[in-house]
Short mmCIF file of C-alpha atoms in Angstrom, two decimals:
data_model
loop_
_atom_site.label_atom_id
_atom_site.label_comp_id
_atom_site.label_asym_id
_atom_site.label_seq_id
_atom_site.Cartn_x
_atom_site.Cartn_y
_atom_site.Cartn_z
CA MET G 1 31.68 30.30 9.97
CA LEU G 2 28.30 31.92 10.50
CA ASN G 3 28.49 35.44 11.90
CA TRP G 4 25.19 36.97 12.99
CA ASP G 5 26.63 40.48 12.43
CA ASP G 6 27.17 39.88 8.71
CA PRO G 7 24.85 41.72 6.31
CA LEU G 8 22.09 39.62 4.82
CA THR G 9 23.06 40.38 1.20
CA PRO G 10 25.11 37.45 -0.19
CA ALA G 11 28.70 38.28 -1.06
CA ALA G 12 28.17 37.39 -4.71
CA ALA G 13 25.38 39.97 -4.95
CA ARG G 14 27.73 42.73 -3.74
CA GLN G 15 30.14 42.19 -6.62
CA PRO G 16 29.90 44.43 -9.66
CA ALA G 17 28.06 42.90 -12.54
CA SER G 18 31.24 42.67 -14.59
CA ALA G 19 32.82 40.42 -11.96
CA LEU G 20 30.11 37.77 -12.15
CA PRO G 21 30.38 34.93 -14.69
CA THR G 22 27.69 35.08 -17.33
CA ASN G 23 27.57 31.32 -17.97
CA ALA G 24 29.00 28.05 -16.71
CA ALA G 25 31.94 28.27 -19.11
CA ASP G 26 33.02 31.56 -17.54
CA ALA G 27 33.00 30.16 -14.00
CA PRO G 28 36.43 29.75 -12.39
CA THR G 29 37.93 26.26 -12.66
CA GLY G 30 37.08 24.10 -9.66
CA THR G 31 34.07 26.19 -8.66
CA PRO G 32 31.06 23.89 -8.08
CA THR G 33 27.91 24.81 -9.93
CA GLU G 34 24.39 23.87 -8.92
CA PRO G 35 22.74 21.37 -11.27
CA PRO G 36 19.71 22.77 -13.00
CA ALA G 37 16.42 22.02 -11.27
CA ALA G 38 14.32 19.36 -12.94
CA ALA G 39 11.74 20.91 -15.16
CA PRO G 40 8.12 20.32 -14.17
CA THR G 41 6.39 17.54 -16.07
CA LEU G 42 3.33 19.08 -17.60
CA GLY G 43 0.28 16.89 -17.29
CA ALA G 44 1.95 14.43 -14.88
CA ARG G 45 -0.71 12.41 -13.12
CA PRO G 46 -0.78 12.01 -9.32
CA VAL G 47 0.67 8.87 -7.77
CA ARG G 48 -1.70 5.92 -7.64
CA ALA G 49 -1.68 3.65 -4.58
CA GLU G 50 -1.39 0.57 -6.80
CA ASP G 51 1.94 1.87 -8.16
CA LYS G 52 3.54 1.61 -4.72
CA ARG G 53 5.50 -1.44 -3.55
CA ILE G 54 7.60 -2.39 -0.54
CA VAL G 55 10.70 -2.39 -2.78
CA ASN G 56 11.15 -1.77 -6.50
CA GLY G 57 8.18 0.60 -6.59
CA MET G 58 7.59 2.86 -9.57
CA ALA G 59 5.75 5.65 -7.75
CA ASP G 60 7.23 9.02 -6.81
CA ILE G 61 8.77 8.49 -3.36
CA ASN G 62 8.07 12.15 -2.54
CA GLN G 63 4.26 11.78 -2.69
CA LEU G 64 2.94 10.47 0.62
CA ALA G 65 -0.69 9.97 -0.35
CA PRO G 66 -2.69 8.12 -1.43
CA PHE G 67 -1.55 5.39 0.94
CA LYS G 68 -1.08 1.85 -0.20
CA TYR G 69 -0.07 0.84 3.31
CA PRO G 70 -2.34 2.81 5.67
CA TRP G 71 -1.31 0.49 8.49
CA ALA G 72 2.25 1.88 8.24
CA TRP G 73 0.93 5.43 8.70
CA LYS G 74 -1.06 4.25 11.74
CA TYR G 75 2.11 2.82 13.27
CA PHE G 76 3.70 6.26 12.94
CA LEU G 77 0.71 8.07 14.46
CA ASN G 78 0.45 5.57 17.32
CA ALA G 79 4.16 5.80 18.11
CA ASN G 80 3.91 9.58 18.41
CA LYS G 81 1.13 9.30 21.00
CA ASN G 82 3.49 7.55 23.37
CA HIS G 83 6.52 9.77 23.69
CA TRP G 84 8.73 9.34 26.74
CA THR G 85 12.32 9.91 27.90
CA PRO G 86 14.43 8.15 30.56
CA LEU G 87 14.30 11.30 32.68
CA ASP G 88 10.61 10.60 33.38
CA ILE G 89 11.52 7.76 35.77
CA ASN G 90 13.00 8.07 39.26
CA MET G 91 16.15 5.96 39.57
CA ALA G 92 17.08 6.81 43.18
CA GLN G 93 15.96 3.47 44.62
CA ASP G 94 17.87 1.59 41.92
CA VAL G 95 21.13 3.21 43.05
CA HIS G 96 20.49 1.92 46.57
CA ASP G 97 19.37 -1.51 45.35
CA TYR G 98 22.43 -2.04 43.18
CA HIS G 99 24.96 -1.07 45.83
CA HIS G 100 23.24 -2.48 48.92
CA LYS G 101 20.72 -5.19 47.95
CA LEU G 102 21.83 -7.02 44.81
CA THR G 103 24.01 -10.08 45.18
CA VAL G 104 27.23 -10.45 43.18
CA GLU G 105 25.36 -12.76 40.79
CA GLU G 106 22.52 -10.27 40.34
CA ARG G 107 24.93 -7.43 39.63
CA HIS G 108 26.60 -9.64 37.01
CA VAL G 109 23.22 -10.17 35.33
CA TYR G 110 22.29 -6.50 35.48
CA GLU G 111 25.55 -5.21 34.06
CA ASN G 112 25.77 -7.68 31.20
CA VAL G 113 22.15 -7.25 30.11
CA LEU G 114 22.83 -3.51 29.76
CA ALA G 115 26.18 -4.19 28.06
CA TYR G 116 24.47 -6.23 25.35
CA LEU G 117 21.39 -4.05 24.92
CA THR G 118 23.23 -0.76 24.49
CA THR G 119 25.36 -2.14 21.65
CA ALA G 120 22.44 -3.94 20.04
CA ASP G 121 20.24 -0.85 19.91
CA ILE G 122 22.96 1.14 18.18
CA LEU G 123 23.13 -1.64 15.59
CA ALA G 124 19.36 -1.45 15.22
CA MET G 125 19.41 2.32 14.79
CA ARG G 126 22.09 2.20 12.12
CA ASN G 127 20.38 -0.68 10.32
CA VAL G 128 17.07 1.16 10.06
CA ALA G 129 18.33 4.68 9.47
CA ILE G 130 21.22 3.94 7.13
CA ALA G 131 20.26 0.72 5.38
CA VAL G 132 16.63 -0.39 5.41
CA MET G 133 14.80 2.90 5.02
CA GLU G 134 16.41 3.91 1.74
CA LYS G 135 15.48 0.57 0.17
CA MET G 136 11.78 0.98 0.95
CA SER G 137 9.93 2.56 -2.00
CA ALA G 138 6.77 3.82 -0.27
CA PRO G 139 7.08 6.99 1.85
CA GLU G 140 4.60 5.85 4.50
CA LEU G 141 7.00 2.99 5.30
CA GLN G 142 9.98 5.32 5.47
CA ILE G 143 8.22 7.75 7.78
CA TYR G 144 7.51 5.12 10.43
CA GLN G 145 11.07 3.83 10.06
CA ALA G 146 12.36 7.35 10.71
CA ARG G 147 10.42 7.29 13.98
CA GLN G 148 11.79 3.80 14.66
CA ALA G 149 15.38 4.99 14.20
CA TYR G 150 14.70 7.83 16.65
CA GLU G 151 13.31 5.34 19.18
CA GLU G 152 16.44 3.17 18.89
CA ALA G 153 18.51 6.26 19.71
CA LEU G 154 16.18 6.98 22.64
CA HIS G 155 16.69 3.43 23.90
CA THR G 156 20.47 3.87 23.72
CA TRP G 157 20.12 7.06 25.78
CA THR G 158 18.06 5.09 28.30
CA TYR G 159 20.73 2.42 28.79
CA GLN G 160 23.37 5.14 29.12
CA HIS G 161 21.21 6.94 31.69
CA CYS G 162 20.89 3.74 33.75
CA ILE G 163 24.62 2.98 33.50
CA GLU G 164 25.60 6.53 34.49
CA THR G 165 23.02 6.85 37.27
CA ILE G 166 24.02 3.57 38.90
CA GLY G 167 27.66 4.65 38.73
CA LEU G 168 29.03 1.85 36.54
CA ASP G 169 32.31 2.15 34.64
CA GLN G 170 30.92 3.30 31.29
CA GLY G 171 34.02 2.51 29.22
CA GLU G 172 34.20 -1.01 30.61
CA ILE G 173 30.48 -1.72 30.16
CA TYR G 174 30.37 -0.40 26.60
CA ASN G 175 33.47 -2.44 25.68
CA ARG G 176 32.13 -5.78 26.90
CA TYR G 177 30.65 -6.73 23.54
CA ARG G 178 34.24 -6.82 22.25
CA VAL G 179 35.79 -8.84 25.08
CA VAL G 180 33.01 -11.17 26.31
CA PRO G 181 32.75 -14.00 23.75
CA GLU G 182 29.10 -14.79 24.52
CA ILE G 183 28.00 -11.19 23.96
CA ASN G 184 30.29 -10.81 20.96
CA ALA G 185 28.77 -13.90 19.30
CA LYS G 186 25.31 -12.28 19.20
CA ILE G 187 26.72 -9.02 17.85
CA ARG G 188 28.74 -10.84 15.16
CA MET G 189 25.73 -12.89 14.07
CA THR G 190 23.70 -9.70 13.81
CA GLN G 191 26.34 -7.98 11.70
CA GLN G 192 26.69 -11.00 9.41
CA ARG G 193 22.95 -11.45 8.99
CA LEU G 194 22.36 -7.77 8.27
CA ASP G 195 25.10 -7.49 5.65
CA ALA G 196 22.57 -7.84 2.82
CA VAL G 197 20.27 -5.16 4.18
CA CYS G 198 23.21 -2.82 4.69
CA SER G 199 24.69 -3.34 1.23
CA ALA G 200 24.32 -0.19 -0.86
CA ASP G 201 24.68 -1.99 -4.19
CA ILE G 202 22.29 -4.90 -3.67
CA ASP G 203 20.07 -5.42 -6.72
CA LEU G 204 16.54 -6.09 -5.48
CA HIS G 205 15.39 -6.85 -9.04
CA ASP G 206 17.62 -9.95 -8.97
CA ARG G 207 15.68 -12.86 -7.44
CA GLU G 208 18.66 -14.35 -5.62
CA GLN G 209 19.66 -11.04 -4.10
CA LEU G 210 16.04 -10.28 -3.24
CA HIS G 211 15.87 -13.58 -1.33
CA THR G 212 19.05 -12.66 0.53
CA PHE G 213 17.49 -9.31 1.43
CA LEU G 214 14.28 -11.03 2.59
CA MET G 215 16.21 -13.41 4.86
CA SER G 216 18.18 -10.50 6.28
CA TYR G 217 15.01 -8.54 6.99
CA ILE G 218 13.28 -11.56 8.55
CA PHE G 219 16.25 -11.96 10.88
CA PHE G 220 16.02 -8.30 11.87
CA ALA G 221 12.27 -8.35 12.54
CA ALA G 222 11.68 -11.86 13.90
CA VAL G 223 14.95 -12.74 15.64
CA PHE G 224 16.85 -9.59 16.52
CA GLU G 225 13.93 -7.39 17.55
CA GLY G 226 11.10 -9.91 17.84
CA SER G 227 12.88 -12.59 19.90
CA TRP G 228 16.22 -11.44 21.28
CA PHE G 229 15.03 -8.02 22.37
CA TYR G 230 11.62 -9.21 23.52
CA ASN G 231 13.27 -11.88 25.66
CA GLY G 232 16.31 -9.81 26.52
CA PHE G 233 14.69 -7.63 29.16
CA SER G 234 13.31 -10.53 31.19
CA PRO G 235 16.27 -10.98 33.60
CA ILE G 236 15.74 -7.38 34.79
CA PHE G 237 11.99 -7.95 34.98
CA ALA G 238 12.72 -10.96 37.21
CA LEU G 239 14.49 -8.61 39.62
CA GLN G 240 11.58 -6.17 39.41
CA ARG G 241 9.15 -8.92 40.41
CA ARG G 242 11.11 -9.21 43.66
CA GLY G 243 11.00 -5.46 44.26
CA LEU G 244 14.54 -4.78 42.97
CA MET G 245 15.76 -2.34 40.29
CA LYS G 246 12.22 -1.18 39.62
CA GLY G 247 13.28 2.06 37.94
CA THR G 248 15.47 0.27 35.41
CA ALA G 249 12.71 -2.27 34.80
CA GLU G 250 10.21 0.51 34.15
CA GLN G 251 12.62 2.06 31.65
CA LEU G 252 12.81 -1.33 29.92
CA GLN G 253 9.02 -1.62 29.89
CA TYR G 254 8.85 1.53 27.78
CA ILE G 255 11.52 0.13 25.48
CA MET G 256 9.79 -3.24 25.28
CA ARG G 257 6.59 -1.60 24.08
CA ASP G 258 8.51 0.18 21.33
CA GLU G 259 10.25 -3.04 20.34
CA VAL G 260 6.94 -4.90 20.13
CA MET G 261 5.78 -2.31 17.61
CA HIS G 262 9.07 -2.52 15.71
CA ALA G 263 8.84 -6.30 15.42
CA SER G 264 5.16 -6.18 14.48
CA PHE G 265 5.86 -3.60 11.77
CA GLY G 266 8.84 -5.55 10.44
CA ILE G 267 6.85 -8.77 10.23
CA ARG G 268 4.06 -7.02 8.32
CA VAL G 269 6.61 -5.57 5.91
CA ALA G 270 8.21 -9.00 5.38
CA LYS G 271 4.83 -10.63 4.73
CA GLN G 272 3.84 -7.90 2.29
CA LEU G 273 7.19 -8.24 0.53
CA MET G 274 6.71 -12.00 0.15
CA GLN G 275 3.25 -11.45 -1.30
CA GLU G 276 4.17 -8.67 -3.72
CA GLU G 277 7.33 -10.33 -5.02
CA ASN G 278 5.94 -13.89 -4.94
CA ILE G 279 8.92 -15.07 -2.95
CA ARG G 280 9.31 -17.32 0.07
CA PRO G 281 12.27 -17.88 2.37
CA ASP G 282 14.22 -21.07 1.75
CA PRO G 283 13.33 -23.62 4.48
CA GLN G 284 16.95 -24.66 5.04
CA ALA G 285 18.06 -21.04 5.27
CA LEU G 286 15.36 -20.48 7.90
CA ARG G 287 16.44 -23.59 9.81
CA ASP G 288 20.05 -22.42 9.82
CA MET G 289 19.01 -18.95 11.00
CA TRP G 290 16.95 -20.24 13.92
CA ASP G 291 19.62 -22.78 14.94
CA GLN G 292 22.34 -20.14 14.94
CA ALA G 293 20.13 -17.73 16.89
CA GLU G 294 19.37 -20.42 19.48
CA ALA G 295 23.07 -21.28 19.85
CA CYS G 296 23.97 -17.63 20.37
CA GLU G 297 21.16 -17.13 22.88
CA THR G 298 22.10 -20.29 24.77
CA GLY G 299 25.71 -19.17 25.09
CA TYR G 300 24.64 -15.68 26.15
CA ALA G 301 22.21 -17.00 28.78
CA SER G 302 24.82 -19.41 30.13
CA TYR G 303 27.19 -16.49 30.64
CA ILE G 304 24.89 -13.88 32.17
CA LEU G 305 23.18 -16.54 34.32
CA ARG G 306 26.21 -18.72 35.03
CA ASP G 307 24.90 -18.66 38.59
CA PRO G 308 21.07 -18.64 38.61
CA ILE G 309 19.32 -15.86 40.47
CA LEU G 310 16.18 -16.32 42.52
CA GLY G 311 13.29 -17.08 40.15
CA TYR G 312 15.36 -17.06 36.96
CA SER G 313 17.84 -19.36 35.24
CA ALA G 314 19.56 -19.90 31.89
CA ASP G 315 17.25 -22.84 31.12
CA LEU G 316 14.14 -20.68 31.64
CA HIS G 317 15.63 -17.93 29.48
CA VAL G 318 16.42 -20.23 26.55
CA GLU G 319 13.08 -22.04 26.69
CA GLN G 320 11.28 -18.70 26.61
CA PHE G 321 13.38 -17.70 23.59
CA ARG G 322 12.25 -20.86 21.77
CA TYR G 323 8.62 -20.17 22.62
CA VAL G 324 8.80 -16.57 21.40
CA ALA G 325 10.64 -17.65 18.23
CA ASN G 326 7.78 -20.05 17.44
CA ARG G 327 5.30 -17.18 17.77
CA ARG G 328 7.29 -14.99 15.43
CA ALA G 329 7.50 -17.77 12.83
CA ALA G 330 3.73 -18.28 13.04
CA GLN G 331 3.12 -14.53 12.72
CA LEU G 332 5.25 -14.55 9.56
CA GLY G 333 2.98 -17.23 8.14
CA LEU G 334 5.80 -19.77 7.88
CA GLU G 335 4.83 -23.39 7.39
CA GLU G 336 6.85 -24.71 10.34
CA VAL G 337 7.81 -23.39 13.74
CA PRO G 338 11.50 -23.75 14.58
CA PHE G 339 11.15 -25.32 18.02
CA PRO G 340 8.12 -27.64 18.23
CA GLY G 341 6.92 -28.27 21.76
CA ALA G 342 8.53 -25.18 23.30
CA GLU G 343 6.46 -23.80 26.17
CA ALA G 344 6.11 -20.40 27.80
CA ALA G 345 8.68 -20.63 30.59
CA LEU G 346 7.88 -17.07 31.71
CA PRO G 347 4.10 -16.72 31.50
CA TRP G 348 4.33 -13.32 33.17
CA LEU G 349 6.50 -11.83 30.41
CA ASP G 350 3.60 -10.86 28.15
CA GLU G 351 2.10 -8.91 31.05
CA GLN G 352 5.09 -6.57 30.85
CA ALA G 353 4.05 -5.61 27.32
CA ASN G 354 0.28 -5.98 27.28
CA LEU G 355 -1.42 -5.42 30.63
CA ARG G 356 -2.32 -2.05 32.06
CA LYS G 357 -0.02 -0.96 34.87
CA GLU G 358 -1.92 1.10 37.42
CA LYS G 359 0.42 3.51 39.20
CA ASN G 360 0.35 6.58 41.37
CA PHE G 361 0.33 9.44 38.88
CA PHE G 362 2.48 11.60 41.13
CA GLU G 363 5.16 8.92 41.48
CA THR G 364 5.53 7.72 37.91
CA ARG G 365 3.83 7.55 34.56
CA VAL G 366 1.66 4.72 33.36
CA THR G 367 3.64 2.74 30.81
CA GLU G 368 0.70 1.33 28.89
CA TYR G 369 0.47 2.58 25.32
CA GLN G 370 -2.67 4.57 24.62
CA THR G 371 -3.06 2.63 21.40
CA GLY G 372 -1.87 -0.78 22.51
CA GLY G 373 -5.10 -2.39 21.44
CA ALA G 374 -4.51 -1.30 17.86
CA LEU G 375 -1.35 -3.38 17.49
CA SER G 376 -1.71 -6.08 14.86
CA TRP G 377 0.68 -8.76 13.64
CA ASP G 378 -1.42 -9.49 10.54
#
């Protein structure tokens, strides 16, 4: 245990010279020894940008520049211009709304949206921080993903802040993903689809395993973050449009803007990976992924909106999911969209992410990203 009153001289240095081992062979059995530091490579050339790759790169991962993916560095810089915390937003009116204005059906929607989101963002954080980042072989990619993992933790704090402030039973809300089949189905699909990304021993030099990794990453970027999260906040936004739960909705607007950047970044990584490795996702595997995602989202919407609320229904929710999924497929450059003919059932949803929100500076912060115009899906 660290004691600030201890002298600064290490204990080993206070021993007489005769007590110190002179070489590794003299060290006591079981005493760990530090491996020798790698000797400098004389004449080693600096990293070249062309040596970097999304995965399987040959460049030194410890050399940030020169950039091969300057867009990844811009994502990191842009994200850092838009720092926020849930404490920035006044939740007092939400407490009153929940207990005195929301109907039973609206409280059911509110609680279960938070129950799903808080579990899902922990999954996202662990997926990025523990699994995906260490498989990327360019440091500029890893640095943005480190910021992304932080933002997923921030989002989890935000849901917890809302749950605690409203006065909900935290243990019961956090446990719903285990006991509500419709929420559990989305979590189980996520875990199954992300198995390849999370595997520590996956061989990305093997074409079959690389394809499995690609499909897993496409699910994460285009379905989990790009469709489910993007669409997942809309029931709360529907309440906000009627003047209810505006503090929670503003919290989710901040999160939505982060998630838009996460999905955009992930799609760019997936496209770059396909180009560099000359690999494309199997059409049937894509079809199965989209169909399973739609089935999970339909079941989830039918549960949280088993009784429609004013201005919002399960049918609207699912149709909007299909529309957003088509956009993500097009942004990936895929030959076919999964749900031909799907229309924007919630034309106001994009406003939550893209349009400037003018607000009284002394009441709340403006949620528009300073750099929103720089976002690119290409």
